[in-house]
């Protein structure tokens, strides 16, 4: 730690390489004439405690927010296209990336996955997920439980006769352990309704492995598409079926879901004309047992033109954040907007713009809970003059304020980088995955970038008595004296 111009307090994160950032950030909000004391911190601690004496001023920060290494190519097979990625990170930092691959098994699209340990090292090579390979298996979604079991859901053509007609598309689930071994010899059909199509599946998993799958169903509610789902117990047994949307006029589609560690969950979707003008974003909260909590609610406040592509993330406390694409709201094409809620479903503040760069289109957001009540968002942003898309991200603290500026995620910038998805561990370390055009030498490929913990004030800065401060530091760390001895 060192002081720069003025008398403010500055901090610097020293990575394993030993090189610090050239321009460290100011830690205190205002310049301060206080003297500083340096404290040694165990590398295992996730907090940096800054003590500014004589008063004393205490500030706690989570350490990090930097990319870990370079972006990684996920797919091993590079022929044709690999796209539509989904990513799931465990509380301990292990993660899995799932995607669709064209022609890899010789018959259309199929689902593949690859698992990584907490250092970003592949546990094994990529592996095929779906057992039925006839036709196209597409649009996977993945999530994990606290034991690193991986749940994957996707849509697949079916040939089920219910006495009325054949199902064209259905929703399937398969579970894998941390080594990539399937729990079941066959994939599980999620939907009971066979007529029409069941598609656009998403899945969310609680820490104890209870899980819920949600999808779009064509025609089941009698008026266009509707959003339906099924709640499963820890072993995959079916608890109940439900319809998420109450308003059924027109079409409800593009579902998104998030589930807390305790099993409470929230579903969001796009509803056409419900807000009075084209698409809008609606949501519904559910208890861990599948009971409806409150009424269906409209998420977007700005209702002009089109709002689509919802995403949602929830904290263990029950607070959740929604994000979506909104046309024309920022003055130039689509932009990304968000809204925070408390556990009771009450809005926390107003809807806010996620992206800072507004030229062109910003589309397809993905959000994840971070550490200490924070949220993380990623999306694809169009370059100047309508050129190419790149992946950007932004971090938000627990009160919804942006942490730093939005930043570009992808290093390779030729062509389009799209379909970005994000997931974080319990400390706020996170991974972003996306599809990239021609980077792997043939069509679309899947790439990802890891980041360490985002820097977030734990409880702000505050003047406290010296005696109280010393009690805090006796528990957390040891202070080094001027003579080099360690004092308790």
mmCIF file with all atom_site columns, N, CA and C in Angstrom, residues 90 140 298 370:
data_model
loop_
_atom_site.group_PDB
_atom_site.id
_atom_site.type_symbol
_atom_site.label_atom_id
_atom_site.label_alt_id
_atom_site.label_comp_id
_atom_site.label_asym_id
_atom_site.label_entity_id
_atom_site.label_seq_id
_atom_site.pdbx_PDB_ins_code
_atom_site.Cartn_x
_atom_site.Cartn_y
_atom_site.Cartn_z
_atom_site.occupancy
_atom_site.B_iso_or_equiv
_atom_site.pdbx_formal_charge
_atom_site.auth_seq_id
_atom_site.auth_comp_id
_atom_site.auth_asym_id
_atom_site.auth_atom_id
_atom_site.pdbx_PDB_model_num
ATOM 1  N N  . UNK A 1 90  ? -19.691 -23.804 -9.766  1.00 0.00 ? 90  UNK A N  1
ATOM 2  C CA . UNK A 1 90  ? -20.042 -24.258 -8.428  1.00 0.00 ? 90  UNK A CA 1
ATOM 3  C C  . UNK A 1 90  ? -19.600 -23.231 -7.393  1.00 0.00 ? 90  UNK A C  1
ATOM 4  N N  . UNK A 1 140 ? -29.041 -25.774 -25.138 1.00 0.00 ? 140 UNK A N  1
ATOM 5  C CA . UNK A 1 140 ? -28.857 -26.321 -23.791 1.00 0.00 ? 140 UNK A CA 1
ATOM 6  C C  . UNK A 1 140 ? -28.818 -25.221 -22.739 1.00 0.00 ? 140 UNK A C  1
ATOM 7  N N  . UNK A 1 298 ? -45.190 -6.989  -13.824 1.00 0.00 ? 298 UNK A N  1
ATOM 8  C CA . UNK A 1 298 ? -44.485 -6.413  -14.958 1.00 0.00 ? 298 UNK A CA 1
ATOM 9  C C  . UNK A 1 298 ? -43.141 -5.888  -14.478 1.00 0.00 ? 298 UNK A C  1
ATOM 10 N N  . UNK A 1 370 ? -23.101 -12.035 -7.513  1.00 0.00 ? 370 UNK A N  1
ATOM 11 C CA . UNK A 1 370 ? -21.706 -11.979 -7.117  1.00 0.00 ? 370 UNK A CA 1
ATOM 12 C C  . UNK A 1 370 ? -21.592 -12.155 -5.616  1.00 0.00 ? 370 UNK A C  1
#
